[in-house]
Amino acid sequence: MIKYLGSKRLLAPSLAEIARRAGVASAADLFAGTTRVGQALRAAGIRVLSNDTAAYSQALGRAYIEADGSVDRARLSTLLDHLNALPGEPGYVTETFCERARYFMPENGMRIDAIRAEIDRIPLDAVERGLLLTSLLEAADRVDSTVGVQMAYLKRWAPRASNPLQLREPFAVPGPAGTPRMGDANRLAAELGDVELAYLDPPYNQHSYAGNYHVWETIVRNDAPDHYGVACKRLDVRERRSPYNSKTLAWDALADLVSSLTTPWLVVSFSNEGFHAPADVQALLEQRRHVAAVEIDAPRYVGARIGIHNPSGERVGRVSHLRNTELVFVCGPDRAAVEECVAGVLPVAV
Ligand SMILES: C[S@@+](CC[C@H](N)C(=O)[O-])C[C@H]1O[C@@H](n2cnc3c(N)ncnc32)[C@H](O)[C@@H]1O
């Protein structure tokens, strides 16, 4: 299970149930991140358009939203065996993320470099490439030395960091093949055509995903970017700031997005720990549609659960609370249909 702040892994079954009751055949997950929600929608028989500004999310989308029965899994398995057997070869990851910073042990960093370079040498179609990149990201995530965000690494190696990097085949998600996209949700909103449901899960505070997951972005892009600071973040993290991470821009971005969407159904995830008050979001959505809100008690983000650590990796503080309330707003064409969708949709057991 890949470590990702704000992953809706636990909410995904409830969201898929809401979409199933809405009776939609297509949905757009406009801030897809790990693609967990898109996976659940797809498994419920819904055709998914999966979008995010991050290149790593698009790679995950190729593996989990687009890949279907036409993938030659025997060839994929042979390719993974080949990549797993490659000897390490020092490159950008080793130098930047193992020697300058310490996200991976050098043995694993050299293998990431060798595998990443080889992926670009093998003739692959877009889905195969996405499957191999996803396998590499997930393997790297299993041996990293972070607490789940890449704005820092532990001073003392995490025990898992000494495990050898091992590529595994990404699982096959059942359901219709969808489409991964990489771009700004607000731009895409007006181009959704006849998509019936949009799911919105934007960042809700100042913590930038581009900064928190820069190592994955660099592994996928393989563009050896200039970097800054002890965390060795890509320089373009500073330029690619999302309006959703800015207290002054986030509200207008959300309002603009909601007003451009023409999908009959809109489902919005919302945390009570973000910039906006739930009542304001509800009022915004009510301007356009009938709205119902479902409150879901959920564990807090991965960092809170892991605890507060000093740079030596020792636990130093107590996290104030480990659970928060996640709100899901469901907006649809008429009140009865919306109420039908949310009736009895209870928190998933967590
Ligand atoms: C809360 S996370 C989504 C988590 C996702 N639902 C999951 O289950 O993994 C927010 C996502 O929005 C993406 N993002 C930020 N600004 C964006 C924008 N303007 N357009 C599209 N995606 C954006 C981030 O890269 C991040 O993956």
Coordinates of C-alpha atoms and ligand atoms in Angstrom, one line a residue:
M1 CA 0.0 0.0 0.0
I2 CA 1.7 3.2 -1.2
K3 CA 2.1 5.9 1.4
Y4 CA 0.1 9.0 0.3
L5 CA -1.2 11.9 2.4
G6 CA -5.0 12.2 1.9
S7 CA -5.3 8.8 0.1
K8 CA -9.0 7.9 0.1
R9 CA -8.3 4.2 0.2
L10 CA -10.7 3.7 3.1
L11 CA -13.4 5.9 1.8
A12 CA -13.2 4.5 -1.7
P13 CA -15.8 1.6 -1.2
S14 CA -18.3 4.2 0.2
L15 CA -17.7 6.5 -2.7
A16 CA -18.1 3.7 -5.2
E17 CA -21.4 2.7 -3.5
I18 CA -22.6 6.3 -3.9
A19 CA -21.7 6.3 -7.6
R20 CA -23.4 2.9 -8.1
R21 CA -26.6 4.2 -6.5
A22 CA -26.4 7.3 -8.7
G23 CA -26.5 4.8 -11.6
V24 CA -23.7 6.5 -13.5
A25 CA -21.7 4.7 -16.2
S26 CA -18.8 7.2 -16.3
A27 CA -16.9 9.3 -13.8
A28 CA -14.0 11.8 -13.7
D29 CA -11.6 11.6 -10.7
L30 CA -10.1 15.0 -11.1
F31 CA -7.5 15.0 -8.3
A32 CA -6.7 11.3 -8.6
G33 CA -3.4 11.0 -6.5
T34 CA -3.0 7.2 -5.9
T35 CA -6.0 6.5 -8.2
R36 CA -7.6 4.5 -5.3
V37 CA -11.0 6.1 -5.8
G38 CA -10.9 5.6 -9.6
Q39 CA -10.0 1.9 -8.9
A40 CA -13.0 1.4 -6.8
L41 CA -15.3 3.2 -9.3
R42 CA -13.8 1.1 -12.1
A43 CA -14.4 -2.1 -10.1
A44 CA -18.0 -1.0 -9.7
G45 CA -18.3 -1.1 -13.5
I46 CA -17.9 2.7 -14.1
R47 CA -15.6 4.1 -16.9
V48 CA -13.2 6.4 -15.3
L49 CA -11.2 9.4 -16.4
S50 CA -8.4 9.8 -13.9
N51 CA -6.6 13.2 -13.7
D52 CA -3.9 14.8 -11.6
T53 CA -1.1 17.3 -12.2
A54 CA 1.5 14.8 -11.1
A55 CA 3.3 12.6 -13.6
Y56 CA 3.4 9.8 -11.0
S57 CA -0.4 9.8 -10.7
Q58 CA -0.6 9.4 -14.5
A59 CA 1.7 6.4 -14.3
L60 CA -0.5 4.9 -11.6
G61 CA -3.5 5.6 -13.8
R62 CA -2.1 3.7 -16.7
A63 CA -1.6 0.7 -14.5
Y64 CA -4.8 0.8 -12.5
I65 CA -7.3 2.7 -14.6
E66 CA -6.3 2.0 -18.2
A67 CA -4.6 -1.4 -18.3
D68 CA -7.1 -4.1 -19.1
G69 CA -7.3 -7.7 -20.4
S70 CA -5.3 -6.8 -23.5
V71 CA -2.1 -6.4 -21.5
D72 CA 0.3 -9.3 -22.2
R73 CA 0.9 -10.3 -18.5
A74 CA 3.4 -13.1 -19.5
R75 CA 5.5 -10.5 -21.3
L76 CA 5.1 -8.1 -18.3
S77 CA 6.3 -10.8 -15.9
T78 CA 9.4 -11.5 -18.2
L79 CA 10.1 -7.8 -18.3
L80 CA 9.9 -7.5 -14.5
D81 CA 12.2 -10.5 -14.1
H82 CA 14.7 -8.8 -16.4
L83 CA 14.5 -5.5 -14.5
N84 CA 14.8 -7.2 -11.1
A85 CA 18.0 -9.0 -12.3
L86 CA 19.8 -5.8 -13.4
P87 CA 22.9 -4.9 -11.4
G88 CA 22.9 -1.4 -9.8
E89 CA 24.2 1.5 -11.8
P90 CA 24.8 4.9 -10.1
G91 CA 22.9 7.8 -11.5
Y92 CA 20.8 10.8 -10.5
V93 CA 18.8 8.9 -7.8
T94 CA 21.9 7.5 -6.2
E95 CA 23.7 10.8 -6.2
T96 CA 20.7 13.0 -5.2
F97 CA 18.5 10.8 -3.1
C98 CA 21.1 8.5 -1.5
E99 CA 24.3 10.5 -1.1
R100 CA 23.2 14.1 -0.9
A101 CA 19.9 13.2 0.8
R102 CA 19.1 9.8 2.3
Y103 CA 15.7 8.6 1.0
F104 CA 17.1 5.2 -0.1
M105 CA 20.2 3.2 0.7
P106 CA 22.7 3.4 -2.1
E107 CA 22.3 -0.3 -3.1
N108 CA 18.6 0.4 -3.7
G109 CA 19.3 3.8 -5.3
M110 CA 21.7 2.3 -7.8
R111 CA 19.1 -0.3 -8.7
I112 CA 16.4 2.3 -9.1
D113 CA 18.8 4.2 -11.5
A114 CA 19.5 1.1 -13.5
I115 CA 15.9 0.0 -13.8
R116 CA 14.7 3.5 -14.7
A117 CA 17.3 3.9 -17.4
E118 CA 16.4 0.4 -18.8
I119 CA 12.6 1.2 -18.9
D120 CA 13.5 4.0 -21.4
R121 CA 15.5 1.6 -23.5
I122 CA 12.9 -1.1 -23.9
P123 CA 10.3 -0.6 -26.6
L124 CA 7.0 -0.3 -24.7
D125 CA 3.5 0.9 -25.3
A126 CA 2.1 3.6 -22.9
V127 CA 0.3 1.1 -20.7
E128 CA 3.3 -1.2 -20.4
R129 CA 5.5 1.7 -19.5
G130 CA 2.9 2.9 -16.9
L131 CA 2.8 -0.7 -15.4
L132 CA 6.7 -0.8 -15.1
L133 CA 6.9 2.7 -13.7
T134 CA 4.1 1.9 -11.2
S135 CA 6.0 -1.3 -10.2
L136 CA 9.2 0.8 -9.6
L137 CA 7.4 3.5 -7.6
E138 CA 5.7 0.9 -5.4
A139 CA 9.0 -1.0 -4.9
A140 CA 10.8 2.3 -4.1
D141 CA 8.0 3.2 -1.6
R142 CA 8.5 -0.1 0.2
V143 CA 12.2 0.6 0.9
D144 CA 12.2 4.4 1.5
S145 CA 13.3 6.0 4.7
T146 CA 10.6 8.6 5.2
V147 CA 7.5 8.9 7.3
G148 CA 5.3 9.0 4.2
V149 CA 6.1 12.4 2.8
Q150 CA 9.3 13.4 0.9
M151 CA 9.8 16.8 2.4
A152 CA 12.3 15.1 4.8
Y153 CA 14.0 11.8 5.4
L154 CA 14.9 10.1 8.6
K155 CA 18.3 10.7 10.0
R156 CA 18.5 7.2 11.2
W157 CA 17.6 4.7 8.4
A158 CA 14.1 3.2 8.6
P159 CA 14.4 -0.6 9.1
R160 CA 12.7 -1.3 5.8
A161 CA 15.3 0.7 3.9
S162 CA 17.8 -2.2 4.1
N163 CA 15.4 -4.6 2.4
P164 CA 16.4 -5.2 -1.2
L165 CA 14.2 -3.4 -3.8
Q166 CA 11.9 -5.9 -5.4
L167 CA 9.6 -5.1 -8.4
R168 CA 6.2 -6.8 -8.2
E169 CA 3.5 -6.9 -10.8
P170 CA 0.8 -4.3 -10.3
F171 CA -2.6 -6.1 -9.7
A172 CA -5.2 -6.1 -12.4
V173 CA -8.2 -3.9 -11.6
P174 CA -11.5 -5.4 -13.0
G175 CA -14.0 -3.2 -14.9
P176 CA -14.0 -1.1 -18.0
A177 CA -10.7 0.5 -19.2
G178 CA -10.6 4.2 -18.4
T179 CA -8.3 7.1 -19.4
P180 CA -5.5 8.7 -17.4
R181 CA -4.8 12.4 -18.0
M182 CA -2.2 14.7 -16.6
G183 CA -3.3 18.3 -16.1
D184 CA -5.1 21.0 -14.2
A185 CA -8.5 20.0 -13.0
N186 CA -10.0 23.4 -13.6
R187 CA -8.9 23.3 -17.3
L188 CA -10.2 19.8 -17.8
A189 CA -13.6 20.6 -16.1
A190 CA -15.1 22.2 -19.2
E191 CA -14.0 19.3 -21.5
L192 CA -15.7 16.4 -19.7
G193 CA -18.3 16.0 -22.4
D194 CA -21.0 13.5 -21.3
V195 CA -19.2 12.2 -18.2
E196 CA -21.9 11.8 -15.6
L197 CA -20.1 12.2 -12.3
A198 CA -17.1 14.3 -11.2
Y199 CA -15.3 13.4 -8.0
L200 CA -13.3 16.2 -6.4
D201 CA -10.6 15.7 -3.8
P202 CA -8.4 18.7 -4.0
P203 CA -5.5 19.5 -1.6
Y204 CA -7.1 21.2 1.4
N205 CA -4.2 23.1 3.0
Q206 CA -0.8 24.6 2.3
H207 CA 1.1 21.4 2.0
S208 CA 2.0 20.9 -1.6
Y209 CA 1.8 17.4 -3.2
A210 CA 4.5 18.4 -5.7
G211 CA 6.8 19.0 -2.7
N212 CA 5.7 16.1 -0.7
Y213 CA 6.1 13.5 -3.5
H214 CA 9.0 15.1 -5.5
V215 CA 11.0 11.9 -5.4
W216 CA 8.3 9.9 -7.2
E217 CA 7.9 12.7 -9.7
T218 CA 11.6 12.7 -10.5
I219 CA 11.7 8.9 -10.8
V220 CA 8.8 9.0 -13.3
R221 CA 9.9 12.0 -15.3
N222 CA 13.6 10.9 -15.2
D223 CA 14.6 14.4 -16.1
A224 CA 17.5 14.9 -13.6
P225 CA 16.2 18.3 -12.4
D226 CA 18.2 20.9 -10.5
H227 CA 17.2 20.7 -6.8
Y228 CA 17.2 22.8 -3.7
G229 CA 17.5 22.4 0.1
V230 CA 18.3 19.4 2.3
A231 CA 15.3 17.6 0.9
C232 CA 16.7 18.0 -2.7
K233 CA 13.3 19.0 -4.1
R234 CA 13.0 19.7 -7.8
L235 CA 13.3 23.4 -8.5
D236 CA 10.0 23.4 -10.4
V237 CA 8.2 22.5 -7.2
R238 CA 8.4 26.2 -6.5
E239 CA 6.9 27.1 -9.8
R240 CA 4.2 24.4 -10.0
R241 CA 2.3 25.5 -7.0
S242 CA -1.4 24.5 -7.0
P243 CA -3.9 27.3 -6.2
Y244 CA -5.5 24.7 -3.9
N245 CA -2.5 25.0 -1.6
S246 CA -2.9 28.8 -1.2
K247 CA -5.1 30.2 1.4
T248 CA -5.9 33.2 -0.8
L249 CA -6.4 31.3 -4.1
A250 CA -8.0 28.1 -3.0
W251 CA -11.6 29.3 -2.6
D252 CA -11.7 31.0 -6.0
A253 CA -10.2 27.9 -7.6
L254 CA -12.9 25.6 -6.0
A255 CA -15.7 28.0 -6.9
D256 CA -14.4 28.3 -10.5
L257 CA -14.2 24.5 -10.8
V258 CA -17.7 23.9 -9.4
S259 CA -19.2 26.5 -11.7
S260 CA -17.5 25.0 -14.8
L261 CA -18.6 21.4 -14.2
T262 CA -21.6 20.3 -16.2
T263 CA -21.7 16.7 -14.9
P264 CA -25.2 15.8 -13.5
W265 CA -23.5 14.4 -10.4
L266 CA -20.8 15.9 -8.3
V267 CA -19.1 14.2 -5.2
V268 CA -16.8 16.3 -3.1
S269 CA -14.5 15.1 -0.4
F270 CA -13.8 17.6 2.3
S271 CA -11.7 17.6 5.4
N272 CA -12.6 19.6 8.5
E273 CA -8.8 20.4 8.8
G274 CA -8.6 22.5 5.7
F275 CA -8.9 26.2 4.6
H276 CA -12.7 26.2 4.1
A277 CA -15.6 25.9 6.5
P278 CA -17.9 23.0 5.6
A279 CA -20.9 25.3 5.6
D280 CA -19.3 27.5 3.0
V281 CA -18.6 24.5 0.7
Q282 CA -22.1 23.2 1.2
A283 CA -23.5 26.7 0.3
L284 CA -21.3 26.8 -2.8
L285 CA -22.5 23.4 -4.0
E286 CA -26.1 24.3 -3.2
Q287 CA -26.0 27.2 -5.7
R288 CA -26.0 24.6 -8.5
R289 CA -27.5 21.3 -7.2
H290 CA -29.3 19.4 -4.5
V291 CA -26.7 18.5 -1.9
A292 CA -26.5 15.9 0.9
A293 CA -23.5 15.6 3.2
V294 CA -22.2 12.3 4.7
E295 CA -19.8 12.5 7.7
I296 CA -17.2 9.8 7.9
D297 CA -15.0 9.3 10.9
A298 CA -11.6 8.4 9.5
P299 CA -8.0 8.0 10.6
R300 CA -5.8 11.1 10.2
Y301 CA -3.1 11.4 7.6
V302 CA -0.3 8.9 7.6
G303 CA 2.2 11.3 9.2
A304 CA -0.1 11.9 12.2
R305 CA -0.5 8.1 12.7
I306 CA 3.2 7.5 12.5
G307 CA 3.8 10.3 15.0
I308 CA 6.2 13.2 15.5
H309 CA 9.9 12.4 15.1
N310 CA 13.1 14.3 15.5
P311 CA 15.7 14.2 12.7
S312 CA 17.2 11.1 14.3
G313 CA 14.0 9.2 13.8
E314 CA 13.1 9.2 17.5
R315 CA 9.5 9.8 18.6
V316 CA 9.5 13.2 20.3
G317 CA 6.0 14.4 20.6
R318 CA 2.4 13.4 20.8
V319 CA 0.0 13.9 18.0
S320 CA -3.1 15.8 19.3
H321 CA -5.6 13.4 17.7
L322 CA -5.5 10.4 15.4
R323 CA -9.0 10.7 13.8
N324 CA -10.8 13.4 12.0
T325 CA -14.1 13.8 10.3
E326 CA -14.1 13.5 6.6
L327 CA -17.1 15.0 4.9
V328 CA -18.5 13.8 1.6
F329 CA -20.9 16.1 -0.3
V330 CA -23.1 14.5 -2.8
C331 CA -24.8 16.7 -5.4
G332 CA -27.2 15.4 -7.9
P333 CA -30.1 16.4 -10.2
D334 CA -32.9 16.1 -7.7
R335 CA -33.3 15.8 -4.0
A336 CA -34.9 12.3 -3.9
A337 CA -32.1 10.9 -6.0
V338 CA -29.4 12.5 -3.8
E339 CA -31.0 11.2 -0.6
E340 CA -31.3 7.7 -2.0
C341 CA -27.6 7.8 -2.8
V342 CA -26.4 8.6 0.7
A343 CA -29.0 6.8 2.8
G344 CA -27.3 4.3 5.0
V345 CA -23.8 5.0 3.5
L346 CA -22.0 4.5 6.7
P347 CA -18.3 4.8 7.5
V348 CA -16.2 2.0 6.3
A349 CA -14.8 -0.1 9.2
V350 CA -11.4 1.3 10.0
Ligands
LIG1 C1 -6.0 15.0 -1.5 S1 -5.0 14.4 -2.9 C2 -6.0 13.3 -3.7 C3 -6.0 11.9 -3.1 C4 -6.7 10.9 -3.9 N1 -8.1 11.0 -3.9 C5 -6.3 9.5 -3.4 O1 -7.2 8.8 -2.9 O2 -5.1 9.2 -3.5 C6 -5.0 15.8 -3.9 C7 -4.3 15.6 -5.3 O3 -4.6 16.8 -6.1 C8 -3.5 17.0 -7.0 N2 -3.6 18.4 -7.5 C9 -3.2 19.5 -6.9 N3 -3.6 20.6 -7.6 C10 -4.2 20.1 -8.7 C11 -4.8 20.7 -9.8 N4 -4.9 22.0 -10.0 N5 -5.4 19.9 -10.8 C12 -5.3 18.5 -10.6 N6 -4.7 17.9 -9.6 C13 -4.2 18.7 -8.6 C14 -2.3 16.6 -6.1 O4 -1.2 16.2 -7.0 C15 -2.8 15.4 -5.3 O5 -2.5 14.2 -5.9

